[in-house]
Amino acid sequence: MSLYLGIDIGGSSFKYGWGNSEGLRHFDSIPIKHKTMEHFMQQASTLLSIVDDRVSLQHIKAIGIGSPGTIDSISGRTCGVNPNLPFWINYRPSDIIPSFVKTPVFCDNDANLMALAEANHHGCRHLLGITVGSGIGGGLVLGGELYHGSNGYAGEFGHQCVERDGLKCNCGRNGCLEAYSSVDGLRRSLAKHDSKYLSMELSELLNVNDSIVIEAIMKAHSLLVTSIVNIVTVLDLECIVLGGGAMDAGLYQVSEIEQDVNTHLPEANKGKVRVLKAYHGNQAGVMGAILLAEKGIS
Ligand SMILES: [Zn+2]
């Protein structure tokens, strides 16, 4: 049995695990306490020592790494703005692996890997994966393969413009979907009415019986649905998968999104698009990284 190691770089931990396309055999995480390259490399060495003790690195055929942020397809380096890991720009994700490790390493954006893992699980060839949390990520699988676009920037679902000159987004532009429909975006759009909303947890916001909050969530839902409808119309997708902390907390209901999406789709697409909750949860990035590694050497 071939084993592959998947590492998912996050803002507060490295999630990792080993397995293959048939499933994850082990899943764990180690914390990120300092947001520096030196600490990243220390934690990656610790992680590899654990893997070596448990299954021996010699038995790992390839390593997949999922990274937040955009990865330029020419340079292989992270680029743009990375709000959760501001220092993590202009690095190759594989830079965290010590040079003495000779195992092949493959890297991709974490939301892309979520989409790959979900496409594999649901048996979809044309899928958009969306993660809703403090931001909004997206990844596209077209024809069974990850779609990167001409520079590697494809799939940035949260940064499509839904309101020109609208609210400021984490990416520096104005009017992105993320600025309205992510948890941070929702808080900031509510803060236009009252700054008290900025410090409220999502669970508190979902439990207040407050017309301002209810209207903001309805607008956020509506913009999310419109964005999905537009992408399905352009790409004739088969499946939309929604995951991330805000979906788990109940900010949006998958069944309502599916109903609204189908209401607004062109006649030809109606009833042909499945909208599903992500299956892999917080293990999606690791599972996708394992699949990336397995595809990489096959
Ligand atoms: Zn943006």
PDB file of C-alpha atoms and ligand atoms in Angstrom:
ATOM      1  CA  MET A   1       0.000   0.000   0.000  1.00  0.00           C
ATOM      2  CA  SER A   2       1.401   3.409  -1.032  1.00  0.00           C
ATOM      3  CA  LEU A   3       1.346   6.182   1.561  1.00  0.00           C
ATOM      4  CA  TYR A   4       1.422   9.924   0.933  1.00  0.00           C
ATOM      5  CA  LEU A   5       1.876  12.720   3.487  1.00  0.00           C
ATOM      6  CA  GLY A   6      -0.454  15.723   3.394  1.00  0.00           C
ATOM      7  CA  ILE A   7       0.327  18.987   5.210  1.00  0.00           C
ATOM      8  CA  ASP A   8      -2.192  21.842   5.459  1.00  0.00           C
ATOM      9  CA  ILE A   9      -0.588  25.133   6.520  1.00  0.00           C
ATOM     10  CA  GLY A  10      -3.041  27.212   8.549  1.00  0.00           C
ATOM     11  CA  GLY A  11      -2.927  30.446  10.515  1.00  0.00           C
ATOM     12  CA  SER A  12      -2.660  28.660  13.879  1.00  0.00           C
ATOM     13  CA  SER A  13      -1.469  25.112  13.116  1.00  0.00           C
ATOM     14  CA  PHE A  14      -0.073  22.672  10.593  1.00  0.00           C
ATOM     15  CA  LYS A  15      -2.652  19.946  10.086  1.00  0.00           C
ATOM     16  CA  TYR A  16      -1.147  16.778   8.688  1.00  0.00           C
ATOM     17  CA  GLY A  17      -1.894  13.182   7.955  1.00  0.00           C
ATOM     18  CA  TRP A  18      -0.985  10.260   5.797  1.00  0.00           C
ATOM     19  CA  GLY A  19      -2.970   7.949   3.595  1.00  0.00           C
ATOM     20  CA  ASN A  20      -3.899   7.663  -0.074  1.00  0.00           C
ATOM     21  CA  SER A  21      -6.858   8.214  -2.383  1.00  0.00           C
ATOM     22  CA  GLU A  22      -8.726   5.460  -0.586  1.00  0.00           C
ATOM     23  CA  GLY A  23      -8.675   7.373   2.675  1.00  0.00           C
ATOM     24  CA  LEU A  24      -6.848   9.100   5.484  1.00  0.00           C
ATOM     25  CA  ARG A  25      -4.979   6.713   7.815  1.00  0.00           C
ATOM     26  CA  HIS A  26      -3.869   9.276  10.374  1.00  0.00           C
ATOM     27  CA  PHE A  27      -4.740  12.914  11.115  1.00  0.00           C
ATOM     28  CA  ASP A  28      -3.254  15.322  13.643  1.00  0.00           C
ATOM     29  CA  SER A  29      -1.977  18.881  13.989  1.00  0.00           C
ATOM     30  CA  ILE A  30       0.868  20.799  15.549  1.00  0.00           C
ATOM     31  CA  PRO A  31       0.487  24.426  16.660  1.00  0.00           C
ATOM     32  CA  ILE A  32       1.988  27.474  15.015  1.00  0.00           C
ATOM     33  CA  LYS A  33       3.011  29.786  17.858  1.00  0.00           C
ATOM     34  CA  HIS A  34       5.099  32.300  15.935  1.00  0.00           C
ATOM     35  CA  LYS A  35       4.402  33.540  12.445  1.00  0.00           C
ATOM     36  CA  THR A  36       7.986  33.381  11.148  1.00  0.00           C
ATOM     37  CA  MET A  37       9.731  31.222   8.564  1.00  0.00           C
ATOM     38  CA  GLU A  38      12.193  29.968  11.199  1.00  0.00           C
ATOM     39  CA  HIS A  39       9.323  28.662  13.359  1.00  0.00           C
ATOM     40  CA  PHE A  40       7.572  27.166  10.317  1.00  0.00           C
ATOM     41  CA  MET A  41      10.725  25.182   9.497  1.00  0.00           C
ATOM     42  CA  GLN A  42      11.128  24.024  13.122  1.00  0.00           C
ATOM     43  CA  GLN A  43       7.535  22.807  13.251  1.00  0.00           C
ATOM     44  CA  ALA A  44       7.837  21.101   9.867  1.00  0.00           C
ATOM     45  CA  SER A  45      10.963  19.252  11.134  1.00  0.00           C
ATOM     46  CA  THR A  46       9.051  18.171  14.262  1.00  0.00           C
ATOM     47  CA  LEU A  47       6.178  16.988  12.079  1.00  0.00           C
ATOM     48  CA  LEU A  48       8.511  14.986   9.822  1.00  0.00           C
ATOM     49  CA  SER A  49      10.180  13.392  12.888  1.00  0.00           C
ATOM     50  CA  ILE A  50       6.748  12.266  14.112  1.00  0.00           C
ATOM     51  CA  VAL A  51       5.954  10.808  10.681  1.00  0.00           C
ATOM     52  CA  ASP A  52       9.352   9.083  10.584  1.00  0.00           C
ATOM     53  CA  ASP A  53       8.755   7.525  14.034  1.00  0.00           C
ATOM     54  CA  ARG A  54       5.248   6.333  13.177  1.00  0.00           C
ATOM     55  CA  VAL A  55       5.484   5.112   9.582  1.00  0.00           C
ATOM     56  CA  SER A  56       9.080   5.889   8.470  1.00  0.00           C
ATOM     57  CA  LEU A  57       9.635   8.625   5.890  1.00  0.00           C
ATOM     58  CA  GLN A  58      11.012   5.958   3.553  1.00  0.00           C
ATOM     59  CA  HIS A  59       7.467   4.646   3.186  1.00  0.00           C
ATOM     60  CA  ILE A  60       6.095   8.062   2.149  1.00  0.00           C
ATOM     61  CA  LYS A  61       6.102   8.169  -1.659  1.00  0.00           C
ATOM     62  CA  ALA A  62       5.382  11.919  -1.958  1.00  0.00           C
ATOM     63  CA  ILE A  63       4.400  14.929   0.142  1.00  0.00           C
ATOM     64  CA  GLY A  64       1.549  17.318  -0.678  1.00  0.00           C
ATOM     65  CA  ILE A  65       1.350  20.769   0.910  1.00  0.00           C
ATOM     66  CA  GLY A  66      -1.677  23.064   1.017  1.00  0.00           C
ATOM     67  CA  SER A  67      -0.976  26.728   1.643  1.00  0.00           C
ATOM     68  CA  PRO A  68      -3.179  29.753   2.210  1.00  0.00           C
ATOM     69  CA  GLY A  69      -2.823  32.509  -0.362  1.00  0.00           C
ATOM     70  CA  THR A  70      -2.337  32.595  -4.086  1.00  0.00           C
ATOM     71  CA  ILE A  71       0.555  30.597  -5.572  1.00  0.00           C
ATOM     72  CA  ASP A  72       2.007  31.935  -8.813  1.00  0.00           C
ATOM     73  CA  SER A  73       2.175  29.083 -11.306  1.00  0.00           C
ATOM     74  CA  ILE A  74       5.429  30.319 -12.903  1.00  0.00           C
ATOM     75  CA  SER A  75       7.486  31.012  -9.763  1.00  0.00           C
ATOM     76  CA  GLY A  76       5.690  28.540  -7.455  1.00  0.00           C
ATOM     77  CA  ARG A  77       5.769  31.274  -4.782  1.00  0.00           C
ATOM     78  CA  THR A  78       2.982  32.729  -2.658  1.00  0.00           C
ATOM     79  CA  CYS A  79       1.951  36.175  -3.845  1.00  0.00           C
ATOM     80  CA  GLY A  80      -0.571  38.937  -3.167  1.00  0.00           C
ATOM     81  CA  VAL A  81      -1.908  39.601   0.345  1.00  0.00           C
ATOM     82  CA  ASN A  82      -2.182  36.976   3.068  1.00  0.00           C
ATOM     83  CA  PRO A  83      -4.125  38.494   6.027  1.00  0.00           C
ATOM     84  CA  ASN A  84      -3.754  35.497   8.404  1.00  0.00           C
ATOM     85  CA  LEU A  85      -0.045  34.975   7.694  1.00  0.00           C
ATOM     86  CA  PRO A  86       1.308  38.363   6.572  1.00  0.00           C
ATOM     87  CA  PHE A  87       4.932  37.150   6.394  1.00  0.00           C
ATOM     88  CA  TRP A  88       4.018  34.198   4.142  1.00  0.00           C
ATOM     89  CA  ILE A  89       4.563  36.006   0.837  1.00  0.00           C
ATOM     90  CA  ASN A  90       7.163  35.139  -1.826  1.00  0.00           C
ATOM     91  CA  TYR A  91       7.825  31.677  -0.350  1.00  0.00           C
ATOM     92  CA  ARG A  92       7.495  28.311  -1.999  1.00  0.00           C
ATOM     93  CA  PRO A  93       5.376  26.189   0.361  1.00  0.00           C
ATOM     94  CA  SER A  94       7.966  23.412  -0.139  1.00  0.00           C
ATOM     95  CA  ASP A  95      10.548  25.724   1.555  1.00  0.00           C
ATOM     96  CA  ILE A  96       9.335  24.351   4.925  1.00  0.00           C
ATOM     97  CA  ILE A  97      10.666  20.872   4.052  1.00  0.00           C
ATOM     98  CA  PRO A  98      14.361  20.415   5.047  1.00  0.00           C
ATOM     99  CA  SER A  99      16.701  19.873   2.106  1.00  0.00           C
ATOM    100  CA  PHE A 100      17.825  16.426   3.373  1.00  0.00           C
ATOM    101  CA  VAL A 101      14.302  15.105   2.696  1.00  0.00           C
ATOM    102  CA  LYS A 102      14.447  13.796  -0.874  1.00  0.00           C
ATOM    103  CA  THR A 103      10.760  12.799  -1.138  1.00  0.00           C
ATOM    104  CA  PRO A 104       8.976  14.602  -4.035  1.00  0.00           C
ATOM    105  CA  VAL A 105       6.897  17.587  -2.825  1.00  0.00           C
ATOM    106  CA  PHE A 106       3.798  19.048  -4.539  1.00  0.00           C
ATOM    107  CA  CYS A 107       2.082  22.276  -3.453  1.00  0.00           C
ATOM    108  CA  ASP A 108      -1.201  24.030  -4.075  1.00  0.00           C
ATOM    109  CA  ASN A 109      -3.581  26.538  -2.549  1.00  0.00           C
ATOM    110  CA  ASP A 110      -5.547  25.171   0.436  1.00  0.00           C
ATOM    111  CA  ALA A 111      -8.994  25.968  -1.018  1.00  0.00           C
ATOM    112  CA  ASN A 112      -8.006  24.240  -4.276  1.00  0.00           C
ATOM    113  CA  LEU A 113      -7.094  21.148  -2.261  1.00  0.00           C
ATOM    114  CA  MET A 114     -10.414  21.258  -0.422  1.00  0.00           C
ATOM    115  CA  ALA A 115     -12.136  21.256  -3.840  1.00  0.00           C
ATOM    116  CA  LEU A 116      -9.970  18.334  -5.011  1.00  0.00           C
ATOM    117  CA  ALA A 117     -10.778  16.289  -1.892  1.00  0.00           C
ATOM    118  CA  GLU A 118     -14.514  16.972  -2.184  1.00  0.00           C
ATOM    119  CA  ALA A 119     -14.566  16.221  -5.939  1.00  0.00           C
ATOM    120  CA  ASN A 120     -12.883  12.883  -5.213  1.00  0.00           C
ATOM    121  CA  HIS A 121     -15.346  12.050  -2.436  1.00  0.00           C
ATOM    122  CA  HIS A 122     -18.497  13.063  -4.323  1.00  0.00           C
ATOM    123  CA  GLY A 123     -17.328  11.674  -7.671  1.00  0.00           C
ATOM    124  CA  CYS A 124     -17.731  15.087  -9.398  1.00  0.00           C
ATOM    125  CA  ARG A 125     -15.761  16.161 -12.457  1.00  0.00           C
ATOM    126  CA  HIS A 126     -16.928  19.805 -12.503  1.00  0.00           C
ATOM    127  CA  LEU A 127     -17.051  21.275  -9.019  1.00  0.00           C
ATOM    128  CA  LEU A 128     -16.642  24.557  -7.163  1.00  0.00           C
ATOM    129  CA  GLY A 129     -15.519  24.227  -3.534  1.00  0.00           C
ATOM    130  CA  ILE A 130     -16.227  27.213  -1.286  1.00  0.00           C
ATOM    131  CA  THR A 131     -14.961  27.758   2.254  1.00  0.00           C
ATOM    132  CA  VAL A 132     -16.732  30.336   4.379  1.00  0.00           C
ATOM    133  CA  GLY A 133     -14.981  31.521   7.526  1.00  0.00           C
ATOM    134  CA  SER A 134     -13.272  34.775   8.425  1.00  0.00           C
ATOM    135  CA  GLY A 135     -12.701  35.022   4.645  1.00  0.00           C
ATOM    136  CA  ILE A 136     -14.133  33.194   1.633  1.00  0.00           C
ATOM    137  CA  GLY A 137     -11.955  30.783  -0.338  1.00  0.00           C
ATOM    138  CA  GLY A 138     -12.689  28.879  -3.508  1.00  0.00           C
ATOM    139  CA  GLY A 139     -11.263  26.135  -5.676  1.00  0.00           C
ATOM    140  CA  LEU A 140     -12.325  24.798  -9.058  1.00  0.00           C
ATOM    141  CA  VAL A 141     -12.129  21.263 -10.375  1.00  0.00           C
ATOM    142  CA  LEU A 142     -12.918  21.139 -14.102  1.00  0.00           C
ATOM    143  CA  GLY A 143     -12.866  17.892 -16.056  1.00  0.00           C
ATOM    144  CA  GLY A 144     -11.611  16.079 -12.957  1.00  0.00           C
ATOM    145  CA  GLU A 145      -8.497  18.288 -12.618  1.00  0.00           C
ATOM    146  CA  LEU A 146      -7.758  21.381 -10.563  1.00  0.00           C
ATOM    147  CA  TYR A 147      -8.149  24.488 -12.693  1.00  0.00           C
ATOM    148  CA  HIS A 148      -5.442  27.118 -12.083  1.00  0.00           C
ATOM    149  CA  GLY A 149      -6.004  29.615 -14.897  1.00  0.00           C
ATOM    150  CA  SER A 150      -3.222  31.346 -16.814  1.00  0.00           C
ATOM    151  CA  ASN A 151      -1.195  32.500 -13.774  1.00  0.00           C
ATOM    152  CA  GLY A 152      -2.331  30.143 -11.016  1.00  0.00           C
ATOM    153  CA  TYR A 153      -4.842  32.616  -9.600  1.00  0.00           C
ATOM    154  CA  ALA A 154      -8.109  30.876 -10.564  1.00  0.00           C
ATOM    155  CA  GLY A 155     -10.800  30.000  -8.044  1.00  0.00           C
ATOM    156  CA  GLU A 156     -10.692  33.195  -5.963  1.00  0.00           C
ATOM    157  CA  PHE A 157     -14.436  33.000  -5.456  1.00  0.00           C
ATOM    158  CA  GLY A 158     -14.469  35.402  -2.469  1.00  0.00           C
ATOM    159  CA  HIS A 159     -12.773  38.195  -4.395  1.00  0.00           C
ATOM    160  CA  GLN A 160     -15.240  38.625  -7.228  1.00  0.00           C
ATOM    161  CA  CYS A 161     -16.652  42.137  -7.198  1.00  0.00           C
ATOM    162  CA  VAL A 162     -20.302  42.163  -6.114  1.00  0.00           C
ATOM    163  CA  GLU A 163     -20.611  45.879  -5.444  1.00  0.00           C
ATOM    164  CA  ARG A 164     -18.411  48.361  -7.263  1.00  0.00           C
ATOM    165  CA  ASP A 165     -16.936  50.907  -4.785  1.00  0.00           C
ATOM    166  CA  GLY A 166     -18.471  48.802  -1.989  1.00  0.00           C
ATOM    167  CA  LEU A 167     -17.030  47.811   1.395  1.00  0.00           C
ATOM    168  CA  LYS A 168     -13.280  47.420   1.800  1.00  0.00           C
ATOM    169  CA  CYS A 169     -12.052  43.832   1.482  1.00  0.00           C
ATOM    170  CA  ASN A 170      -9.052  42.159   3.185  1.00  0.00           C
ATOM    171  CA  CYS A 171      -7.403  42.015  -0.259  1.00  0.00           C
ATOM    172  CA  GLY A 172      -7.283  45.822  -0.423  1.00  0.00           C
ATOM    173  CA  ARG A 173      -9.975  46.242  -3.064  1.00  0.00           C
ATOM    174  CA  ASN A 174     -13.573  47.307  -2.542  1.00  0.00           C
ATOM    175  CA  GLY A 175     -16.832  45.443  -2.982  1.00  0.00           C
ATOM    176  CA  CYS A 176     -15.618  41.816  -2.963  1.00  0.00           C
ATOM    177  CA  LEU A 177     -18.067  39.068  -1.942  1.00  0.00           C
ATOM    178  CA  GLU A 178     -15.782  38.366   1.044  1.00  0.00           C
ATOM    179  CA  ALA A 179     -16.387  41.923   2.311  1.00  0.00           C
ATOM    180  CA  TYR A 180     -20.112  41.083   2.739  1.00  0.00           C
ATOM    181  CA  SER A 181     -20.612  37.346   3.097  1.00  0.00           C
ATOM    182  CA  SER A 182     -17.623  36.164   5.164  1.00  0.00           C
ATOM    183  CA  VAL A 183     -17.816  36.360   8.965  1.00  0.00           C
ATOM    184  CA  ASP A 184     -15.394  39.327   9.075  1.00  0.00           C
ATOM    185  CA  GLY A 185     -17.285  40.971   6.228  1.00  0.00           C
ATOM    186  CA  LEU A 186     -20.608  40.513   7.995  1.00  0.00           C
ATOM    187  CA  ARG A 187     -19.205  42.063  11.188  1.00  0.00           C
ATOM    188  CA  ARG A 188     -17.784  45.003   9.276  1.00  0.00           C
ATOM    189  CA  SER A 189     -20.978  45.655   7.345  1.00  0.00           C
ATOM    190  CA  LEU A 190     -22.863  45.589  10.684  1.00  0.00           C
ATOM    191  CA  ALA A 191     -20.311  47.962  12.216  1.00  0.00           C
ATOM    192  CA  LYS A 192     -21.573  50.660   9.859  1.00  0.00           C
ATOM    193  CA  HIS A 193     -24.659  50.656  12.123  1.00  0.00           C
ATOM    194  CA  ASP A 194     -22.996  50.033  15.493  1.00  0.00           C
ATOM    195  CA  SER A 195     -19.378  49.211  16.405  1.00  0.00           C
ATOM    196  CA  LYS A 196     -20.591  46.744  19.090  1.00  0.00           C
ATOM    197  CA  TYR A 197     -20.984  44.109  16.344  1.00  0.00           C
ATOM    198  CA  LEU A 198     -17.243  44.079  15.622  1.00  0.00           C
ATOM    199  CA  SER A 199     -16.478  42.191  18.845  1.00  0.00           C
ATOM    200  CA  MET A 200     -19.347  39.694  18.626  1.00  0.00           C
ATOM    201  CA  GLU A 201     -18.723  36.014  17.907  1.00  0.00           C
ATOM    202  CA  LEU A 202     -20.661  34.495  15.010  1.00  0.00           C
ATOM    203  CA  SER A 203     -22.680  32.346  17.464  1.00  0.00           C
ATOM    204  CA  GLU A 204     -23.807  35.535  19.271  1.00  0.00           C
ATOM    205  CA  LEU A 205     -24.747  37.219  15.989  1.00  0.00           C
ATOM    206  CA  LEU A 206     -26.808  34.201  14.975  1.00  0.00           C
ATOM    207  CA  ASN A 207     -28.691  34.275  18.263  1.00  0.00           C
ATOM    208  CA  VAL A 208     -29.614  37.962  18.468  1.00  0.00           C
ATOM    209  CA  ASN A 209     -33.118  38.817  17.378  1.00  0.00           C
ATOM    210  CA  ASP A 210     -32.091  42.051  15.749  1.00  0.00           C
ATOM    211  CA  SER A 211     -33.483  43.302  12.428  1.00  0.00           C
ATOM    212  CA  ILE A 212     -30.148  44.913  11.444  1.00  0.00           C
ATOM    213  CA  VAL A 213     -28.353  41.568  11.829  1.00  0.00           C
ATOM    214  CA  ILE A 214     -31.132  39.621  10.091  1.00  0.00           C
ATOM    215  CA  GLU A 215     -31.077  42.002   7.108  1.00  0.00           C
ATOM    216  CA  ALA A 216     -27.277  41.891   6.842  1.00  0.00           C
ATOM    217  CA  ILE A 217     -27.311  38.062   6.854  1.00  0.00           C
ATOM    218  CA  MET A 218     -30.070  38.048   4.204  1.00  0.00           C
ATOM    219  CA  LYS A 219     -27.991  40.365   2.017  1.00  0.00           C
ATOM    220  CA  ALA A 220     -24.881  38.222   2.587  1.00  0.00           C
ATOM    221  CA  HIS A 221     -26.848  35.068   1.645  1.00  0.00           C
ATOM    222  CA  SER A 222     -28.276  36.751  -1.430  1.00  0.00           C
ATOM    223  CA  LEU A 223     -24.846  37.939  -2.680  1.00  0.00           C
ATOM    224  CA  LEU A 224     -23.416  34.463  -2.093  1.00  0.00           C
ATOM    225  CA  VAL A 225     -26.254  32.881  -4.089  1.00  0.00           C
ATOM    226  CA  THR A 226     -25.873  35.387  -6.953  1.00  0.00           C
ATOM    227  CA  SER A 227     -22.126  34.700  -7.101  1.00  0.00           C
ATOM    228  CA  ILE A 228     -22.731  30.935  -7.263  1.00  0.00           C
ATOM    229  CA  VAL A 229     -25.418  31.369  -9.955  1.00  0.00           C
ATOM    230  CA  ASN A 230     -23.042  33.430 -12.103  1.00  0.00           C
ATOM    231  CA  ILE A 231     -20.218  30.897 -11.889  1.00  0.00           C
ATOM    232  CA  VAL A 232     -22.527  27.940 -12.590  1.00  0.00           C
ATOM    233  CA  THR A 233     -23.962  29.808 -15.585  1.00  0.00           C
ATOM    234  CA  VAL A 234     -20.498  30.446 -17.026  1.00  0.00           C
ATOM    235  CA  LEU A 235     -18.964  27.035 -16.294  1.00  0.00           C
ATOM    236  CA  ASP A 236     -21.982  24.669 -16.302  1.00  0.00           C
ATOM    237  CA  LEU A 237     -20.859  23.095 -13.021  1.00  0.00           C
ATOM    238  CA  GLU A 238     -22.218  19.868 -11.647  1.00  0.00           C
ATOM    239  CA  CYS A 239     -21.678  20.443  -7.955  1.00  0.00           C
ATOM    240  CA  ILE A 240     -21.078  23.203  -5.387  1.00  0.00           C
ATOM    241  CA  VAL A 241     -19.587  22.168  -2.046  1.00  0.00           C
ATOM    242  CA  LEU A 242     -19.676  24.537   0.912  1.00  0.00           C
ATOM    243  CA  GLY A 243     -17.448  24.119   3.955  1.00  0.00           C
ATOM    244  CA  GLY A 244     -15.609  26.136   6.582  1.00  0.00           C
ATOM    245  CA  GLY A 245     -16.281  27.243  10.145  1.00  0.00           C
ATOM    246  CA  ALA A 246     -19.170  29.574   9.282  1.00  0.00           C
ATOM    247  CA  MET A 247     -21.060  26.791   7.488  1.00  0.00           C
ATOM    248  CA  ASP A 248     -20.545  24.490  10.486  1.00  0.00           C
ATOM    249  CA  ALA A 249     -21.846  27.275  12.755  1.00  0.00           C
ATOM    250  CA  GLY A 250     -24.993  27.657  10.614  1.00  0.00           C
ATOM    251  CA  LEU A 251     -24.475  31.094   9.033  1.00  0.00           C
ATOM    252  CA  TYR A 252     -25.952  29.749   5.765  1.00  0.00           C
ATOM    253  CA  GLN A 253     -28.111  26.682   5.166  1.00  0.00           C
ATOM    254  CA  VAL A 254     -27.043  24.466   2.275  1.00  0.00           C
ATOM    255  CA  SER A 255     -30.659  23.515   1.459  1.00  0.00           C
ATOM    256  CA  GLU A 256     -31.690  27.200   1.194  1.00  0.00           C
ATOM    257  CA  ILE A 257     -28.694  27.984  -1.008  1.00  0.00           C
ATOM    258  CA  GLU A 258     -29.522  25.038  -3.270  1.00  0.00           C
ATOM    259  CA  GLN A 259     -33.140  26.153  -3.585  1.00  0.00           C
ATOM    260  CA  ASP A 260     -32.238  29.801  -4.274  1.00  0.00           C
ATOM    261  CA  VAL A 261     -29.471  28.890  -6.730  1.00  0.00           C
ATOM    262  CA  ASN A 262     -31.861  26.712  -8.732  1.00  0.00           C
ATOM    263  CA  THR A 263     -34.523  29.434  -8.708  1.00  0.00           C
ATOM    264  CA  HIS A 264     -32.133  31.896 -10.346  1.00  0.00           C
ATOM    265  CA  LEU A 265     -30.265  29.617 -12.753  1.00  0.00           C
ATOM    266  CA  PRO A 266     -31.000  29.645 -16.492  1.00  0.00           C
ATOM    267  CA  GLU A 267     -33.685  27.122 -17.487  1.00  0.00           C
ATOM    268  CA  ALA A 268     -31.132  24.709 -18.968  1.00  0.00           C
ATOM    269  CA  ASN A 269     -29.195  24.413 -15.690  1.00  0.00           C
ATOM    270  CA  LYS A 270     -32.143  24.258 -13.295  1.00  0.00           C
ATOM    271  CA  GLY A 271     -32.280  21.128 -11.151  1.00  0.00           C
ATOM    272  CA  LYS A 272     -28.926  19.904 -12.469  1.00  0.00           C
ATOM    273  CA  VAL A 273     -26.660  21.436  -9.822  1.00  0.00           C
ATOM    274  CA  ARG A 274     -26.107  19.782  -6.484  1.00  0.00           C
ATOM    275  CA  VAL A 275     -25.234  22.060  -3.556  1.00  0.00           C
ATOM    276  CA  LEU A 276     -23.657  20.002  -0.781  1.00  0.00           C
ATOM    277  CA  LYS A 277     -22.071  20.469   2.609  1.00  0.00           C
ATOM    278  CA  ALA A 278     -18.372  19.622   2.613  1.00  0.00           C
ATOM    279  CA  TYR A 279     -17.722  16.028   3.669  1.00  0.00           C
ATOM    280  CA  HIS A 280     -14.138  16.280   4.868  1.00  0.00           C
ATOM    281  CA  GLY A 281     -14.557  19.183   7.329  1.00  0.00           C
ATOM    282  CA  ASN A 282     -11.245  20.390   8.750  1.00  0.00           C
ATOM    283  CA  GLN A 283      -9.447  17.387   7.209  1.00  0.00           C
ATOM    284  CA  ALA A 284     -10.188  18.522   3.619  1.00  0.00           C
ATOM    285  CA  GLY A 285      -6.869  20.336   3.134  1.00  0.00           C
ATOM    286  CA  VAL A 286      -4.843  17.327   4.300  1.00  0.00           C
ATOM    287  CA  MET A 287      -6.885  14.875   2.208  1.00  0.00           C
ATOM    288  CA  GLY A 288      -6.525  17.146  -0.841  1.00  0.00           C
ATOM    289  CA  ALA A 289      -2.758  17.399  -0.253  1.00  0.00           C
ATOM    290  CA  ILE A 290      -2.530  13.591  -0.150  1.00  0.00           C
ATOM    291  CA  LEU A 291      -4.469  13.386  -3.441  1.00  0.00           C
ATOM    292  CA  LEU A 292      -2.208  16.064  -4.981  1.00  0.00           C
ATOM    293  CA  ALA A 293       0.882  14.064  -3.987  1.00  0.00           C
ATOM    294  CA  GLU A 294      -0.598  10.819  -5.317  1.00  0.00           C
ATOM    295  CA  LYS A 295      -1.586  12.457  -8.638  1.00  0.00           C
ATOM    296  CA  GLY A 296       1.821  14.172  -8.802  1.00  0.00           C
ATOM    297  CA  ILE A 297       3.845  10.989  -9.057  1.00  0.00           C
ATOM    298  CA  SER A 298       1.369   8.838 -10.950  1.00  0.00           C
TER     299      SER A 298
HETATM  300 ZN    ZN B   1     -11.177  40.934  -1.953  1.00  0.00          ZN
END
